[in-house]
Structures are given as C-alpha cells and as structure tokens.
Amino acid sequence: MSIRIRTTPLTVFALAAGLALAAVTPALAGTASTPARPAAATSVQGDPRNVTQRVTDFYGAYIDAVWDTEDPAAGADAKALRNFYLSASARKKVAAWEKKNHADGILFAQNVPVKWKVAYTGSGMGHATARVTLTWSDGKHPEVSRIDVQSDLTTRKITDLKPAE
C-alpha cells in the first residue's frame, strides 16, 4: 500500500508534464514555419459518371500536384493527370497556349491558386460545361480568375479550356 501512495504523485506529475508538453509543442512548431491549416470537418462524395465531378476531381488533383513543388513526383503526376483527364486535342491546345504564354495552360497562370471551386453551367450537343473559379489569395478581397471547361458527355474527357470572359 505504501508503494501505491508513492507512485500516485509521480504518475500525476508525469501526466501533467505530458499534457503541458503536448500543449506547448504545436505552438513552438508554428514559430519555425507556417503550419498547414486543418480542414474543417466536411463530407465529400463523388460520381465518376458525372462530368462536372470529373472536372472537379481533375482540378483538385492537378492543383495538389503542382502545389507540391518539393515532391519529386509532382511533375510526373501533373502530366499523368493531363493525359488521363484531357482529350488529345485539348492537350495540344494547352501545350500551344503554354508555349506562347510561358505559363501553365490548365490554370492560365504562372502561380498556383490557394482555393478552387467548380460549378456546372450547362450542357448541349454532347458536351457539358463547367466554370472553374480559382482563388489566388486569402483575405477580404481575394483575387480570382475563372476558366470555362468543356467535357464530352460520352468519354467524360475535358475537350476545351479557356479563360472565362
């Protein structure tokens, strides 16, 4: 019984020290670099048959790949995503735009956006269109750009991309 009494204060002290360290460590880690923001609890679902969902999937994965410039696989991932999601004619058009403008022909920019969203805008003649909104900064008045994306309803491939007017 005397052993239990002696170890209880030691256990309480160790537990308190551990909790204090757990509380201080994230704060100290944040001083060296900007920590990634935790995502809000969300529920996401998808449907590979939905062409607007595929545009959403493409832009999400593509932006992730080009954002992670320190990852050696990022360039190959971005190229593989283009090959999978874009038709051959769309890839040629993007390559021509990039050669002329010296920028990314998927984002129509030299930078990578901090946020993005995709909205269905209509369909007809075997194609669906979506508007991609790219947000380039945070704050009260963020800079945004928009891209109109056309997809083939049969193949679900992106067939055309152009800055929205």
GROMACS .gro file of N, CA, C and O in nm, residues 34-35 37 44 50 54 69 73 77 91 93-94 102 105 116 129 137 142 145 165:
model
   80
   34THR      N    1   0.513   2.827  -4.130
   34THR     CA    2   0.368   2.842  -4.129
   34THR      C    3   0.304   2.705  -4.132
   34THR      O    4   0.324   2.630  -4.227
   35PRO      N    5   0.228   2.668  -4.029
   35PRO     CA    6   0.167   2.536  -4.026
   35PRO      C    7   0.049   2.529  -4.123
   35PRO      O    8  -0.013   2.631  -4.153
   37ARG      N    9  -0.319   2.467  -4.233
   37ARG     CA   10  -0.446   2.481  -4.162
   37ARG      C   11  -0.520   2.349  -4.164
   37ARG      O   12  -0.529   2.285  -4.269
   44VAL      N   13  -1.746   1.456  -4.830
   44VAL     CA   14  -1.731   1.469  -4.974
   44VAL      C   15  -1.771   1.338  -5.039
   44VAL      O   16  -1.741   1.231  -4.988
   50ASN      N   17  -2.029   1.151  -6.360
   50ASN     CA   18  -2.068   1.291  -6.370
   50ASN      C   19  -1.950   1.373  -6.422
   50ASN      O   20  -1.846   1.381  -6.358
   54ARG      N   21  -1.593   1.507  -6.252
   54ARG     CA   22  -1.460   1.474  -6.306
   54ARG      C   23  -1.375   1.599  -6.324
   54ARG      O   24  -1.254   1.596  -6.300
   69THR      N   25   0.565   2.143  -5.508
   69THR     CA   26   0.683   2.151  -5.594
   69THR      C   27   0.804   2.079  -5.537
   69THR      O   28   0.894   2.044  -5.610
   73ALA      N   29   0.781   1.365  -5.745
   73ALA     CA   30   0.681   1.303  -5.832
   73ALA      C   31   0.578   1.403  -5.884
   73ALA      O   32   0.498   1.368  -5.971
   77ASP      N   33   0.316   1.351  -6.187
   77ASP     CA   34   0.175   1.339  -6.151
   77ASP      C   35   0.089   1.436  -6.232
   77ASP      O   36  -0.016   1.399  -6.283
   91ARG      N   37  -0.508   1.855  -7.496
   91ARG     CA   38  -0.366   1.859  -7.455
   91ARG      C   39  -0.283   1.939  -7.555
   91ARG      O   40  -0.195   2.017  -7.515
   93LYS      N   41  -0.391   2.184  -7.749
   93LYS     CA   42  -0.428   2.325  -7.734
   93LYS      C   43  -0.360   2.385  -7.610
   93LYS      O   44  -0.309   2.497  -7.614
   94VAL      N   45  -0.358   2.310  -7.501
   94VAL     CA   46  -0.293   2.356  -7.377
   94VAL      C   47  -0.143   2.375  -7.402
   94VAL      O   48  -0.084   2.477  -7.362
  102HIS      N   49   0.416   3.107  -7.180
  102HIS     CA   50   0.514   3.073  -7.076
  102HIS      C   51   0.449   3.063  -6.938
  102HIS      O   52   0.499   3.117  -6.839
  105GLY      N   53  -0.104   2.610  -6.874
  105GLY     CA   54  -0.223   2.618  -6.957
  105GLY      C   55  -0.347   2.555  -6.898
  105GLY      O   56  -0.455   2.562  -6.957
  116TRP      N   57  -1.010   2.664  -5.497
  116TRP     CA   58  -1.077   2.645  -5.625
  116TRP      C   59  -1.216   2.590  -5.602
  116TRP      O   60  -1.242   2.529  -5.500
  129THR      N   61  -2.059   2.189  -6.979
  129THR     CA   62  -1.965   2.295  -6.946
  129THR      C   63  -1.966   2.320  -6.795
  129THR      O   64  -2.068   2.302  -6.729
  137SER      N   65  -0.556   3.438  -5.357
  137SER     CA   66  -0.509   3.495  -5.231
  137SER      C   67  -0.618   3.483  -5.126
  137SER      O   68  -0.734   3.461  -5.158
  142PRO      N   69  -1.007   3.874  -5.208
  142PRO     CA   70  -0.913   3.787  -5.279
  142PRO      C   71  -0.921   3.802  -5.430
  142PRO      O   72  -1.027   3.835  -5.485
  145SER      N   73  -0.985   3.420  -6.065
  145SER     CA   74  -0.997   3.409  -6.210
  145SER      C   75  -1.091   3.293  -6.238
  145SER      O   76  -1.115   3.208  -6.151
  165GLU      N   77  -1.487   3.480  -6.997
  165GLU     CA   78  -1.497   3.622  -7.032
  165GLU      C   79  -1.601   3.691  -6.951
  165GLU      O   80  -1.688   3.641  -6.895
   0.00000   0.00000   0.00000
